[in-house]
mmCIF file with all atom_site columns, C-alpha atoms in Angstrom:
data_model
loop_
_atom_site.group_PDB
_atom_site.id
_atom_site.type_symbol
_atom_site.label_atom_id
_atom_site.label_alt_id
_atom_site.label_comp_id
_atom_site.label_asym_id
_atom_site.label_entity_id
_atom_site.label_seq_id
_atom_site.pdbx_PDB_ins_code
_atom_site.Cartn_x
_atom_site.Cartn_y
_atom_site.Cartn_z
_atom_site.occupancy
_atom_site.B_iso_or_equiv
_atom_site.pdbx_formal_charge
_atom_site.auth_seq_id
_atom_site.auth_comp_id
_atom_site.auth_asym_id
_atom_site.auth_atom_id
_atom_site.pdbx_PDB_model_num
ATOM 1   C CA . MET A 1 1   ? -7.603  -6.671  46.084  1.00 74.00 ? 1372 MET A CA 1
ATOM 2   C CA . PHE A 1 2   ? -10.051 -4.134  44.627  1.00 79.00 ? 1373 PHE A CA 1
ATOM 3   C CA . GLU A 1 3   ? -8.517  -0.910  45.964  1.00 83.00 ? 1374 GLU A CA 1
ATOM 4   C CA . MET A 1 4   ? -6.500  0.913   43.325  1.00 82.00 ? 1375 MET A CA 1
ATOM 5   C CA . SER A 1 5   ? -3.306  2.805   44.170  1.00 84.00 ? 1376 SER A CA 1
ATOM 6   C CA . MET A 1 6   ? -3.912  5.429   41.445  1.00 84.00 ? 1377 MET A CA 1
ATOM 7   C CA . PRO A 1 7   ? -6.974  7.330   40.258  1.00 89.00 ? 1378 PRO A CA 1
ATOM 8   C CA . TRP A 1 8   ? -8.939  5.500   37.522  1.00 89.00 ? 1379 TRP A CA 1
ATOM 9   C CA . TRP A 1 9   ? -8.119  8.132   34.894  1.00 91.00 ? 1380 TRP A CA 1
ATOM 10  C CA . GLU A 1 10  ? -4.377  7.482   35.324  1.00 88.00 ? 1381 GLU A CA 1
ATOM 11  C CA . PHE A 1 11  ? -4.895  3.851   34.279  1.00 87.00 ? 1382 PHE A CA 1
ATOM 12  C CA . VAL A 1 12  ? -6.785  4.986   31.193  1.00 90.00 ? 1383 VAL A CA 1
ATOM 13  C CA . PHE A 1 13  ? -4.127  7.605   30.379  1.00 91.00 ? 1384 PHE A CA 1
ATOM 14  C CA . ARG A 1 14  ? -1.300  5.090   30.783  1.00 88.00 ? 1385 ARG A CA 1
ATOM 15  C CA . ALA A 1 15  ? -3.114  2.558   28.591  1.00 88.00 ? 1386 ALA A CA 1
ATOM 16  C CA . VAL A 1 16  ? -3.717  5.130   25.842  1.00 90.00 ? 1387 VAL A CA 1
ATOM 17  C CA . VAL A 1 17  ? -0.088  6.303   25.837  1.00 90.00 ? 1388 VAL A CA 1
ATOM 18  C CA . VAL A 1 18  ? 1.373   2.781   25.814  1.00 87.00 ? 1389 VAL A CA 1
ATOM 19  C CA . TYR A 1 19  ? -1.092  1.613   23.132  1.00 86.00 ? 1390 TYR A CA 1
ATOM 20  C CA . VAL A 1 20  ? -0.361  4.559   20.821  1.00 87.00 ? 1391 VAL A CA 1
ATOM 21  C CA . VAL A 1 21  ? 3.415   4.306   21.252  1.00 87.00 ? 1392 VAL A CA 1
ATOM 22  C CA . LEU A 1 22  ? 3.474   0.528   20.688  1.00 83.00 ? 1393 LEU A CA 1
ATOM 23  C CA . LEU A 1 23  ? 1.170   0.858   17.673  1.00 82.00 ? 1394 LEU A CA 1
ATOM 24  C CA . ALA A 1 24  ? 3.533   3.452   16.184  1.00 83.00 ? 1395 ALA A CA 1
ATOM 25  C CA . MET A 1 25  ? 6.582   1.292   16.912  1.00 81.00 ? 1396 MET A CA 1
ATOM 26  C CA . ILE A 1 26  ? 5.003   -1.808  15.369  1.00 77.00 ? 1397 ILE A CA 1
ATOM 27  C CA . ARG A 1 27  ? 3.831   0.210   12.363  1.00 75.00 ? 1398 ARG A CA 1
ATOM 28  C CA . MET A 1 28  ? 7.349   1.597   11.838  1.00 75.00 ? 1399 MET A CA 1
ATOM 29  C CA . SER A 1 29  ? 8.886   -1.873  12.060  1.00 70.00 ? 1400 SER A CA 1
ATOM 30  C CA . GLY A 1 30  ? 7.273   -2.838  8.758   1.00 66.00 ? 1401 GLY A CA 1
ATOM 31  C CA . LYS A 1 31  ? 4.661   -5.121  7.300   1.00 62.00 ? 1402 LYS A CA 1
ATOM 32  C CA . ARG A 1 32  ? 6.659   -8.312  7.680   1.00 56.00 ? 1403 ARG A CA 1
ATOM 33  C CA . THR A 1 33  ? 6.747   -7.876  11.465  1.00 52.00 ? 1404 THR A CA 1
ATOM 34  C CA . MET A 1 34  ? 3.056   -8.705  11.728  1.00 54.00 ? 1405 MET A CA 1
ATOM 35  C CA . GLY A 1 35  ? 2.723   -10.990 8.708   1.00 55.00 ? 1406 GLY A CA 1
ATOM 36  C CA . GLN A 1 36  ? 3.651   -14.482 9.767   1.00 57.00 ? 1407 GLN A CA 1
ATOM 37  C CA . PHE A 1 37  ? 4.651   -15.171 13.328  1.00 60.00 ? 1408 PHE A CA 1
ATOM 38  C CA . THR A 1 38  ? 7.836   -17.090 13.961  1.00 60.00 ? 1409 THR A CA 1
ATOM 39  C CA . ALA A 1 39  ? 9.176   -18.221 17.320  1.00 61.00 ? 1410 ALA A CA 1
ATOM 40  C CA . PHE A 1 40  ? 11.166  -14.972 17.457  1.00 61.00 ? 1411 PHE A CA 1
ATOM 41  C CA . ASP A 1 41  ? 8.022   -12.910 16.856  1.00 67.00 ? 1412 ASP A CA 1
ATOM 42  C CA . MET A 1 42  ? 6.167   -14.714 19.638  1.00 64.00 ? 1413 MET A CA 1
ATOM 43  C CA . LEU A 1 43  ? 9.103   -14.113 21.971  1.00 68.00 ? 1414 LEU A CA 1
ATOM 44  C CA . LEU A 1 44  ? 9.049   -10.424 21.043  1.00 73.00 ? 1415 LEU A CA 1
ATOM 45  C CA . ILE A 1 45  ? 5.337   -10.176 21.872  1.00 77.00 ? 1416 ILE A CA 1
ATOM 46  C CA . VAL A 1 46  ? 5.810   -11.821 25.261  1.00 75.00 ? 1417 VAL A CA 1
ATOM 47  C CA . LEU A 1 47  ? 8.773   -9.578  26.064  1.00 75.00 ? 1418 LEU A CA 1
ATOM 48  C CA . LEU A 1 48  ? 6.915   -6.459  24.897  1.00 80.00 ? 1419 LEU A CA 1
ATOM 49  C CA . GLY A 1 49  ? 4.048   -7.340  27.208  1.00 83.00 ? 1420 GLY A CA 1
ATOM 50  C CA . ASN A 1 50  ? 6.432   -7.765  30.090  1.00 81.00 ? 1421 ASN A CA 1
ATOM 51  C CA . ALA A 1 51  ? 8.335   -4.581  29.192  1.00 77.00 ? 1422 ALA A CA 1
ATOM 52  C CA . VAL A 1 52  ? 5.258   -2.358  29.231  1.00 83.00 ? 1423 VAL A CA 1
ATOM 53  C CA . GLN A 1 53  ? 3.643   -3.944  32.287  1.00 84.00 ? 1424 GLN A CA 1
ATOM 54  C CA . ASN A 1 54  ? 5.098   -1.413  34.707  1.00 81.00 ? 1425 ASN A CA 1
ATOM 55  C CA . ALA A 1 55  ? 4.325   1.451   32.352  1.00 81.00 ? 1426 ALA A CA 1
ATOM 56  C CA . LEU A 1 56  ? 0.690   0.354   32.423  1.00 82.00 ? 1427 LEU A CA 1
ATOM 57  C CA . LEU A 1 57  ? 0.257   -0.620  36.050  1.00 80.00 ? 1428 LEU A CA 1
ATOM 58  C CA . GLY A 1 58  ? 2.823   1.480   37.885  1.00 80.00 ? 1429 GLY A CA 1
ATOM 59  C CA . LYS A 1 59  ? 2.864   0.093   41.423  1.00 82.00 ? 1430 LYS A CA 1
ATOM 60  C CA . ASP A 1 60  ? -0.760  -0.990  41.336  1.00 81.00 ? 1431 ASP A CA 1
ATOM 61  C CA . THR A 1 61  ? -1.452  -4.704  41.544  1.00 79.00 ? 1432 THR A CA 1
ATOM 62  C CA . SER A 1 62  ? -5.191  -4.546  42.157  1.00 82.00 ? 1433 SER A CA 1
ATOM 63  C CA . MET A 1 63  ? -7.649  -6.620  40.188  1.00 79.00 ? 1434 MET A CA 1
ATOM 64  C CA . THR A 1 64  ? -9.699  -3.503  39.498  1.00 85.00 ? 1435 THR A CA 1
ATOM 65  C CA . GLY A 1 65  ? -6.699  -1.712  37.961  1.00 85.00 ? 1436 GLY A CA 1
ATOM 66  C CA . GLY A 1 66  ? -5.821  -4.709  35.780  1.00 83.00 ? 1437 GLY A CA 1
ATOM 67  C CA . LEU A 1 67  ? -9.394  -5.088  34.557  1.00 84.00 ? 1438 LEU A CA 1
ATOM 68  C CA . LEU A 1 68  ? -9.659  -1.351  33.877  1.00 89.00 ? 1439 LEU A CA 1
ATOM 69  C CA . LEU A 1 69  ? -6.465  -1.530  31.810  1.00 86.00 ? 1440 LEU A CA 1
ATOM 70  C CA . ALA A 1 70  ? -7.711  -4.561  29.894  1.00 85.00 ? 1441 ALA A CA 1
ATOM 71  C CA . ALA A 1 71  ? -11.026 -2.839  29.158  1.00 88.00 ? 1442 ALA A CA 1
ATOM 72  C CA . THR A 1 72  ? -9.248  0.338   28.038  1.00 90.00 ? 1443 THR A CA 1
ATOM 73  C CA . LEU A 1 73  ? -6.939  -1.576  25.689  1.00 88.00 ? 1444 LEU A CA 1
ATOM 74  C CA . ILE A 1 74  ? -9.862  -3.506  24.184  1.00 88.00 ? 1445 ILE A CA 1
ATOM 75  C CA . VAL A 1 75  ? -11.819 -0.283  23.644  1.00 90.00 ? 1446 VAL A CA 1
ATOM 76  C CA . LEU A 1 76  ? -8.764  1.368   22.053  1.00 90.00 ? 1447 LEU A CA 1
ATOM 77  C CA . ASN A 1 77  ? -8.301  -1.599  19.735  1.00 87.00 ? 1448 ASN A CA 1
ATOM 78  C CA . TRP A 1 78  ? -11.985 -1.503  18.755  1.00 89.00 ? 1449 TRP A CA 1
ATOM 79  C CA . LEU A 1 79  ? -11.783 2.263   18.227  1.00 91.00 ? 1450 LEU A CA 1
ATOM 80  C CA . VAL A 1 80  ? -8.772  1.929   15.912  1.00 89.00 ? 1451 VAL A CA 1
ATOM 81  C CA . GLY A 1 81  ? -10.643 -0.721  13.908  1.00 88.00 ? 1452 GLY A CA 1
ATOM 82  C CA . TYR A 1 82  ? -13.752 1.455   13.757  1.00 92.00 ? 1453 TYR A CA 1
ATOM 83  C CA . ILE A 1 83  ? -11.818 4.522   12.597  1.00 93.00 ? 1454 ILE A CA 1
ATOM 84  C CA . THR A 1 84  ? -9.775  2.652   9.971   1.00 89.00 ? 1455 THR A CA 1
ATOM 85  C CA . SER A 1 85  ? -12.900 0.999   8.558   1.00 92.00 ? 1456 SER A CA 1
ATOM 86  C CA . ARG A 1 86  ? -14.488 4.419   7.979   1.00 95.00 ? 1457 ARG A CA 1
ATOM 87  C CA . SER A 1 87  ? -11.528 6.573   6.955   1.00 94.00 ? 1458 SER A CA 1
ATOM 88  C CA . LYS A 1 88  ? -9.197  5.806   4.060   1.00 92.00 ? 1459 LYS A CA 1
ATOM 89  C CA . VAL A 1 89  ? -6.665  8.324   5.431   1.00 93.00 ? 1460 VAL A CA 1
ATOM 90  C CA . ALA A 1 90  ? -6.623  6.648   8.845   1.00 90.00 ? 1461 ALA A CA 1
ATOM 91  C CA . GLU A 1 91  ? -6.473  3.206   7.230   1.00 88.00 ? 1462 GLU A CA 1
ATOM 92  C CA . HIS A 1 92  ? -3.477  4.210   5.114   1.00 87.00 ? 1463 HIS A CA 1
ATOM 93  C CA . LEU A 1 93  ? -1.772  5.878   8.071   1.00 86.00 ? 1464 LEU A CA 1
ATOM 94  C CA . LEU A 1 94  ? -2.303  3.004   10.522  1.00 83.00 ? 1465 LEU A CA 1
ATOM 95  C CA . GLU A 1 95  ? -2.254  -0.035  8.236   1.00 81.00 ? 1466 GLU A CA 1
ATOM 96  C CA . GLY A 1 96  ? -0.217  1.184   5.272   1.00 84.00 ? 1467 GLY A CA 1
ATOM 97  C CA . ALA A 1 97  ? -0.687  0.220   1.642   1.00 88.00 ? 1468 ALA A CA 1
ATOM 98  C CA . PRO A 1 98  ? 0.311   -2.836  -0.385  1.00 91.00 ? 1469 PRO A CA 1
ATOM 99  C CA . VAL A 1 99  ? 3.803   -2.614  -1.877  1.00 94.00 ? 1470 VAL A CA 1
ATOM 100 C CA . VAL A 1 100 ? 4.832   -3.931  -5.308  1.00 96.00 ? 1471 VAL A CA 1
ATOM 101 C CA . LEU A 1 101 ? 7.669   -6.450  -5.043  1.00 96.00 ? 1472 LEU A CA 1
ATOM 102 C CA . VAL A 1 102 ? 7.620   -7.809  -8.603  1.00 96.00 ? 1473 VAL A CA 1
ATOM 103 C CA . ARG A 1 103 ? 6.051   -6.425  -11.786 1.00 96.00 ? 1474 ARG A CA 1
ATOM 104 C CA . ASN A 1 104 ? 6.102   -8.303  -15.094 1.00 95.00 ? 1475 ASN A CA 1
ATOM 105 C CA . GLY A 1 105 ? 8.923   -10.588 -13.963 1.00 93.00 ? 1476 GLY A CA 1
ATOM 106 C CA . HIS A 1 106 ? 11.115  -7.750  -12.700 1.00 95.00 ? 1477 HIS A CA 1
ATOM 107 C CA . VAL A 1 107 ? 12.048  -8.114  -9.015  1.00 95.00 ? 1478 VAL A CA 1
ATOM 108 C CA . TYR A 1 108 ? 12.461  -4.835  -7.137  1.00 96.00 ? 1479 TYR A CA 1
ATOM 109 C CA . ARG A 1 109 ? 15.411  -5.831  -4.958  1.00 95.00 ? 1480 ARG A CA 1
ATOM 110 C CA . ASP A 1 110 ? 15.581  -2.463  -3.204  1.00 96.00 ? 1481 ASP A CA 1
ATOM 111 C CA . VAL A 1 111 ? 11.929  -2.826  -2.176  1.00 94.00 ? 1482 VAL A CA 1
ATOM 112 C CA . LEU A 1 112 ? 12.546  -6.384  -0.934  1.00 93.00 ? 1483 LEU A CA 1
ATOM 113 C CA . LYS A 1 113 ? 15.423  -5.091  1.178   1.00 92.00 ? 1484 LYS A CA 1
ATOM 114 C CA . ARG A 1 114 ? 13.463  -2.091  2.515   1.00 90.00 ? 1485 ARG A CA 1
ATOM 115 C CA . GLU A 1 115 ? 10.465  -4.262  3.433   1.00 89.00 ? 1486 GLU A CA 1
ATOM 116 C CA . LEU A 1 116 ? 12.660  -7.017  4.965   1.00 87.00 ? 1487 LEU A CA 1
ATOM 117 C CA . VAL A 1 117 ? 11.431  -9.641  2.505   1.00 90.00 ? 1488 VAL A CA 1
ATOM 118 C CA . ASN A 1 118 ? 14.052  -12.151 1.432   1.00 89.00 ? 1489 ASN A CA 1
ATOM 119 C CA . ARG A 1 119 ? 14.116  -14.125 -1.809  1.00 91.00 ? 1490 ARG A CA 1
ATOM 120 C CA . ASP A 1 120 ? 13.081  -17.287 0.039   1.00 91.00 ? 1491 ASP A CA 1
ATOM 121 C CA . ASP A 1 121 ? 9.867   -15.576 1.222   1.00 89.00 ? 1492 ASP A CA 1
ATOM 122 C CA . LEU A 1 122 ? 9.109   -14.544 -2.348  1.00 94.00 ? 1493 LEU A CA 1
ATOM 123 C CA . ALA A 1 123 ? 9.912   -18.025 -3.684  1.00 93.00 ? 1494 ALA A CA 1
ATOM 124 C CA . LYS A 1 124 ? 7.652   -19.612 -1.071  1.00 92.00 ? 1495 LYS A CA 1
ATOM 125 C CA . ALA A 1 125 ? 4.765   -17.305 -2.030  1.00 93.00 ? 1496 ALA A CA 1
ATOM 126 C CA . MET A 1 126 ? 5.335   -18.203 -5.676  1.00 94.00 ? 1497 MET A CA 1
ATOM 127 C CA . ARG A 1 127 ? 5.269   -21.937 -4.892  1.00 94.00 ? 1498 ARG A CA 1
ATOM 128 C CA . GLU A 1 128 ? 2.083   -21.528 -2.866  1.00 93.00 ? 1499 GLU A CA 1
ATOM 129 C CA . SER A 1 129 ? 0.420   -19.826 -5.821  1.00 92.00 ? 1500 SER A CA 1
ATOM 130 C CA . GLY A 1 130 ? 1.610   -22.532 -8.242  1.00 91.00 ? 1501 GLY A CA 1
ATOM 131 C CA . CYS A 1 131 ? 4.110   -20.307 -10.016 1.00 91.00 ? 1502 CYS A CA 1
ATOM 132 C CA . SER A 1 132 ? 7.584   -21.731 -10.644 1.00 88.00 ? 1503 SER A CA 1
ATOM 133 C CA . ASP A 1 133 ? 9.075   -19.028 -12.869 1.00 92.00 ? 1504 ASP A CA 1
ATOM 134 C CA . ILE A 1 134 ? 9.583   -15.356 -11.927 1.00 94.00 ? 1505 ILE A CA 1
ATOM 135 C CA . GLU A 1 135 ? 8.934   -14.432 -15.576 1.00 93.00 ? 1506 GLU A CA 1
ATOM 136 C CA . ARG A 1 136 ? 5.316   -15.609 -15.140 1.00 93.00 ? 1507 ARG A CA 1
ATOM 137 C CA . VAL A 1 137 ? 4.754   -13.175 -12.248 1.00 94.00 ? 1508 VAL A CA 1
ATOM 138 C CA . ARG A 1 138 ? 2.682   -10.246 -13.458 1.00 95.00 ? 1509 ARG A CA 1
ATOM 139 C CA . LEU A 1 139 ? 2.486   -8.707  -9.987  1.00 96.00 ? 1510 LEU A CA 1
ATOM 140 C CA . ALA A 1 140 ? 3.697   -9.670  -6.504  1.00 96.00 ? 1511 ALA A CA 1
ATOM 141 C CA . LEU A 1 141 ? 2.370   -7.536  -3.681  1.00 95.00 ? 1512 LEU A CA 1
ATOM 142 C CA . LEU A 1 142 ? 3.380   -7.354  -0.059  1.00 93.00 ? 1513 LEU A CA 1
ATOM 143 C CA . GLU A 1 143 ? -0.026  -6.885  1.539   1.00 90.00 ? 1514 GLU A CA 1
ATOM 144 C CA . THR A 1 144 ? -0.635  -4.717  4.599   1.00 84.00 ? 1515 THR A CA 1
ATOM 145 C CA . ASP A 1 145 ? -0.903  -7.844  6.764   1.00 81.00 ? 1516 ASP A CA 1
ATOM 146 C CA . GLY A 1 146 ? 2.555   -9.031  5.661   1.00 84.00 ? 1517 GLY A CA 1
ATOM 147 C CA . HIS A 1 147 ? 1.429   -11.774 3.279   1.00 90.00 ? 1518 HIS A CA 1
ATOM 148 C CA . ILE A 1 148 ? 2.668   -11.868 -0.297  1.00 93.00 ? 1519 ILE A CA 1
ATOM 149 C CA . THR A 1 149 ? 0.086   -12.096 -3.076  1.00 94.00 ? 1520 THR A CA 1
ATOM 150 C CA . ILE A 1 150 ? 1.232   -13.432 -6.446  1.00 95.00 ? 1521 ILE A CA 1
ATOM 151 C CA . MET A 1 151 ? -0.648  -12.724 -9.678  1.00 94.00 ? 1522 MET A CA 1
ATOM 152 C CA . THR A 1 152 ? 0.612   -14.536 -12.761 1.00 92.00 ? 1523 THR A CA 1
ATOM 153 C CA . ASN A 1 153 ? 0.319   -13.632 -16.419 1.00 87.00 ? 1524 ASN A CA 1
ATOM 154 C CA . ASP A 1 154 ? -2.210  -16.420 -16.978 1.00 79.00 ? 1525 ASP A CA 1
ATOM 155 C CA . GLN A 1 155 ? -4.613  -15.112 -14.308 1.00 68.00 ? 1526 GLN A CA 1
ATOM 156 C CA . LYS A 1 156 ? -7.409  -12.706 -15.110 1.00 62.00 ? 1527 LYS A CA 1
ATOM 157 C CA . ASP A 1 157 ? -7.613  -9.426  -13.179 1.00 58.00 ? 1528 ASP A CA 1
ATOM 158 C CA . ASP A 1 158 ? -10.685 -9.576  -10.932 1.00 54.00 ? 1529 ASP A CA 1
ATOM 159 C CA . GLY A 1 159 ? -10.789 -5.795  -10.601 1.00 51.00 ? 1530 GLY A CA 1
ATOM 160 C CA . SER A 1 160 ? -12.887 -5.301  -13.743 1.00 47.00 ? 1531 SER A CA 1
ATOM 161 C CA . ASP A 1 161 ? -16.444 -4.009  -13.857 1.00 45.00 ? 1532 ASP A CA 1
ATOM 162 C CA . ASP A 1 162 ? -18.062 -6.958  -15.665 1.00 42.00 ? 1533 ASP A CA 1
#
């Protein structure tokens, strides 16, 4: 139960490789992938976990190996958070930057398509912000977490140095 079939460093190495590759794949899949989870997204997460299980564990089924992997993944996740909170370059590289979807009532359809945002998603974000007319939208941003922020012409910009 506690005897591992591989050296401890191989577990750590496998965890680092799988974590980095999955992080890159998720990052490349776009902001909307991580924004709002649907049933399909949850299914993808479960299947991803199952798909990488053997890559992480190999033939080891020991409790010690599983706990070592879990600890390594948690440390990696903390480390990524630590690095991105202290480095703008790392933050931009790993989390991306907000993307303009609408400016002054003009919808950037090519950006919507590239970011996998459909008109219904944009309309829903507008409704949630109390905006019924696209002409009232001063700025619509697809945030790095996948949510859409709507700023209307009648809202003040909070970015000023009052």
